[in-house]
Amino acid sequence: MGAWQPLPEELPAEVRHFVEQLRLLKDRTGMSLVALGTRTAYSKSSWQRYLNASQPPPRQAVVALCRVAGVAGEETERFGVRWELAVRAWPREPVPPVPPVPPVRVPAGGPVPGPLSGGEPAPGAEASVPAGHGVSAARGRDGYEEEPTLPWWDLLDEESSRQPAGPRALRLLLYAALLAVVLLLAAVVGAVTLG
């Protein structure tokens, strides 16, 4: 379990400490990366990247590893703090410069020229709007997404803590009754068809 490849020398101390602690936690589970991937909804290759410091893990991956390792309470909070410190110090790959985009010409009050409208702007009735105006970035600063998609079972835990038990229990009861009716109907159709 402890045959990890050496971490890069240029890693900041916070990142090195965090990854070493993650490795110890993973080793404590006694699971392979494949088994860990099936228990946490993060693939084997993702865990390899996280545990070899090639990529920072999402916070939810760290929480999932803590859950699988049986860590709770204060120790989970300590892993959360270590994660925050490591992500701040994690070396970023340089972002390639984006070439400038020429402005798009939009008619003032007329149809937008292009293949769909077929309209041509009237001379002198154009307004210049930069391309990409109004498009928001889907990722955080430096391109790192801090809120990745959660596994469905984690979403159920969050949803149940926000909703009162009454409507949720009623909805589950309704689904169970509907399932029973469908199964009964299938049994009747099968009995009639098969004689």
Coordinates of C-alpha atoms in Angstrom, one line a residue, residues 2-185:
G2 CA 2.9 2.4 0.7
A3 CA 4.6 2.2 -2.7
W4 CA 3.8 5.7 -3.8
Q5 CA 5.8 7.5 -6.4
P6 CA 7.9 10.4 -5.0
L7 CA 6.3 13.8 -5.0
P8 CA 7.8 16.5 -7.2
E9 CA 10.5 18.5 -5.3
E10 CA 9.1 21.9 -6.4
L11 CA 5.7 21.3 -4.6
P12 CA 4.9 23.9 -1.9
A13 CA 5.0 22.6 1.7
E14 CA 1.2 22.9 2.1
V15 CA 0.5 20.8 -1.0
R16 CA 3.2 18.2 0.0
H17 CA 1.7 17.8 3.5
F18 CA -1.8 17.6 2.3
V19 CA -1.0 14.9 -0.4
E20 CA 1.0 12.9 2.2
Q21 CA -2.0 13.0 4.6
L22 CA -4.3 11.9 1.8
R23 CA -2.0 9.0 1.0
L24 CA -2.0 7.9 4.6
L25 CA -5.8 8.1 4.7
K26 CA -6.1 6.1 1.5
D27 CA -3.6 3.5 2.9
R28 CA -5.7 3.3 6.1
T29 CA -8.7 2.2 4.1
G30 CA -6.8 -0.8 2.7
M31 CA -8.6 -0.4 -0.6
S32 CA -7.2 -0.3 -4.1
L33 CA -7.6 2.8 -6.2
V34 CA -10.3 0.9 -8.3
A35 CA -12.2 0.0 -5.1
L36 CA -11.8 3.5 -3.8
G37 CA -13.2 4.8 -7.1
T38 CA -16.3 2.7 -6.9
R39 CA -17.0 3.8 -3.3
T40 CA -16.4 7.5 -3.9
A41 CA -17.7 8.2 -7.5
Y42 CA -14.2 9.4 -8.5
S43 CA -12.4 7.3 -11.0
K44 CA -9.2 5.4 -10.4
S45 CA -7.3 7.7 -12.7
S46 CA -8.7 10.7 -10.8
W47 CA -7.4 9.3 -7.5
Q48 CA -4.0 8.7 -9.1
R49 CA -3.8 12.3 -10.2
Y50 CA -4.9 13.5 -6.7
L51 CA -2.6 11.2 -4.8
N52 CA 0.4 11.9 -7.0
A53 CA -0.1 15.7 -6.8
S54 CA -0.8 16.1 -10.5
Q55 CA -4.1 17.8 -9.9
P56 CA -5.8 19.2 -6.8
P57 CA -8.8 17.0 -5.7
P58 CA -12.2 18.5 -5.4
R59 CA -13.3 19.1 -1.8
Q60 CA -16.1 16.6 -2.2
A61 CA -13.5 13.9 -3.1
V62 CA -11.6 14.6 0.2
V63 CA -14.9 14.4 2.1
A64 CA -15.8 11.1 0.3
L65 CA -12.3 9.6 1.2
C66 CA -12.8 10.6 4.8
R67 CA -16.2 9.0 4.8
V68 CA -14.8 5.7 3.3
A69 CA -11.9 5.8 5.8
G70 CA -14.3 6.2 8.7
V71 CA -13.0 9.6 9.6
A72 CA -15.6 12.0 11.2
G73 CA -15.9 15.1 13.2
E74 CA -12.8 17.2 13.9
E75 CA -10.5 15.1 11.8
T76 CA -12.7 15.7 8.7
E77 CA -12.6 19.4 9.5
R78 CA -8.8 19.3 9.7
F79 CA -8.7 17.6 6.2
G80 CA -11.0 20.4 5.0
V81 CA -8.6 23.1 6.3
R82 CA -5.6 21.2 4.8
W83 CA -7.5 21.1 1.5
E84 CA -8.1 24.9 1.5
L85 CA -4.4 25.6 2.3
A86 CA -3.2 23.2 -0.4
V87 CA -5.6 24.5 -3.1
R88 CA -4.4 28.1 -2.5
A89 CA -0.8 27.0 -2.8
W90 CA -1.2 24.5 -5.6
P91 CA 1.0 25.3 -8.6
R92 CA -1.1 26.4 -11.5
E93 CA -0.3 25.6 -15.1
P94 CA 0.2 28.8 -17.1
V95 CA -2.9 29.8 -19.0
P96 CA -2.2 30.3 -22.7
P97 CA -3.1 33.8 -23.9
V98 CA -6.5 34.2 -25.6
P99 CA -6.2 35.9 -29.0
P100 CA -8.3 39.1 -29.2
V101 CA -11.7 38.6 -30.8
P102 CA -12.9 41.3 -33.2
P103 CA -16.1 43.0 -32.2
V104 CA -19.4 41.8 -33.7
R105 CA -21.5 44.3 -35.6
V106 CA -25.1 44.5 -34.4
P107 CA -27.7 46.7 -36.1
A108 CA -29.3 49.3 -33.9
G109 CA -33.0 48.4 -33.9
G110 CA -32.9 46.1 -36.9
P111 CA -32.5 42.3 -37.5
V112 CA -29.2 40.8 -36.6
P113 CA -27.3 40.0 -39.8
G114 CA -26.3 36.5 -40.3
P115 CA -27.4 33.2 -41.9
L116 CA -30.6 33.0 -39.8
S117 CA -32.0 36.4 -40.3
G118 CA -30.7 37.3 -43.8
G119 CA -31.0 40.9 -42.8
E120 CA -28.4 43.5 -43.7
P121 CA -27.9 46.4 -41.4
A122 CA -28.7 49.8 -42.7
P123 CA -25.7 52.0 -43.3
G124 CA -24.8 54.1 -40.3
A125 CA -27.2 52.1 -38.0
E126 CA -24.6 49.8 -36.5
A127 CA -23.4 49.4 -32.9
S128 CA -20.3 47.6 -31.9
V129 CA -20.6 44.9 -29.2
P130 CA -17.6 42.9 -28.1
A131 CA -17.9 39.1 -28.8
G132 CA -18.6 37.1 -25.8
H133 CA -20.3 40.0 -24.0
G134 CA -22.5 38.6 -21.2
V135 CA -20.8 35.2 -21.1
S136 CA -19.9 34.3 -17.6
A137 CA -17.0 32.0 -16.7
A138 CA -17.9 28.5 -15.6
R139 CA -14.8 28.1 -13.6
G140 CA -13.2 29.9 -10.6
R141 CA -10.1 32.0 -10.8
D142 CA -7.1 30.4 -12.5
G143 CA -9.5 27.9 -14.2
Y144 CA -9.9 25.7 -11.2
E145 CA -13.5 24.5 -10.5
E146 CA -14.1 24.4 -6.8
E147 CA -17.6 23.0 -6.9
P148 CA -17.7 19.9 -9.1
T149 CA -20.6 17.6 -9.5
L150 CA -21.5 15.6 -6.4
P151 CA -22.4 11.9 -6.5
W152 CA -26.1 11.4 -6.3
W153 CA -25.9 9.8 -2.8
D154 CA -24.3 12.9 -1.4
L155 CA -27.1 15.0 -2.9
L156 CA -29.7 12.9 -1.1
D157 CA -28.1 13.6 2.2
E158 CA -28.1 17.4 1.5
E159 CA -31.7 17.3 0.2
S160 CA -33.0 15.4 3.2
S161 CA -31.4 17.8 5.7
R162 CA -33.1 20.8 3.9
Q163 CA -36.6 19.3 3.5
P164 CA -39.0 18.5 6.3
A165 CA -39.6 14.7 6.7
G166 CA -43.4 14.9 6.0
P167 CA -43.5 15.8 2.2
R168 CA -40.5 13.5 1.4
A169 CA -42.1 10.6 3.3
L170 CA -45.4 11.2 1.5
R171 CA -43.7 11.3 -1.9
L172 CA -41.9 8.0 -1.2
L173 CA -45.1 6.4 -0.1
L174 CA -46.8 7.6 -3.3
Y175 CA -43.9 6.1 -5.4
A176 CA -44.2 2.8 -3.6
A177 CA -48.0 2.7 -4.1
L178 CA -47.5 3.5 -7.8
L179 CA -44.9 0.8 -8.2
A180 CA -47.2 -1.8 -6.5
V181 CA -50.0 -0.9 -8.9
V182 CA -47.8 -1.2 -11.9
L183 CA -46.5 -4.6 -10.7
L184 CA -50.0 -5.8 -10.0
L185 CA -51.1 -4.7 -13.5

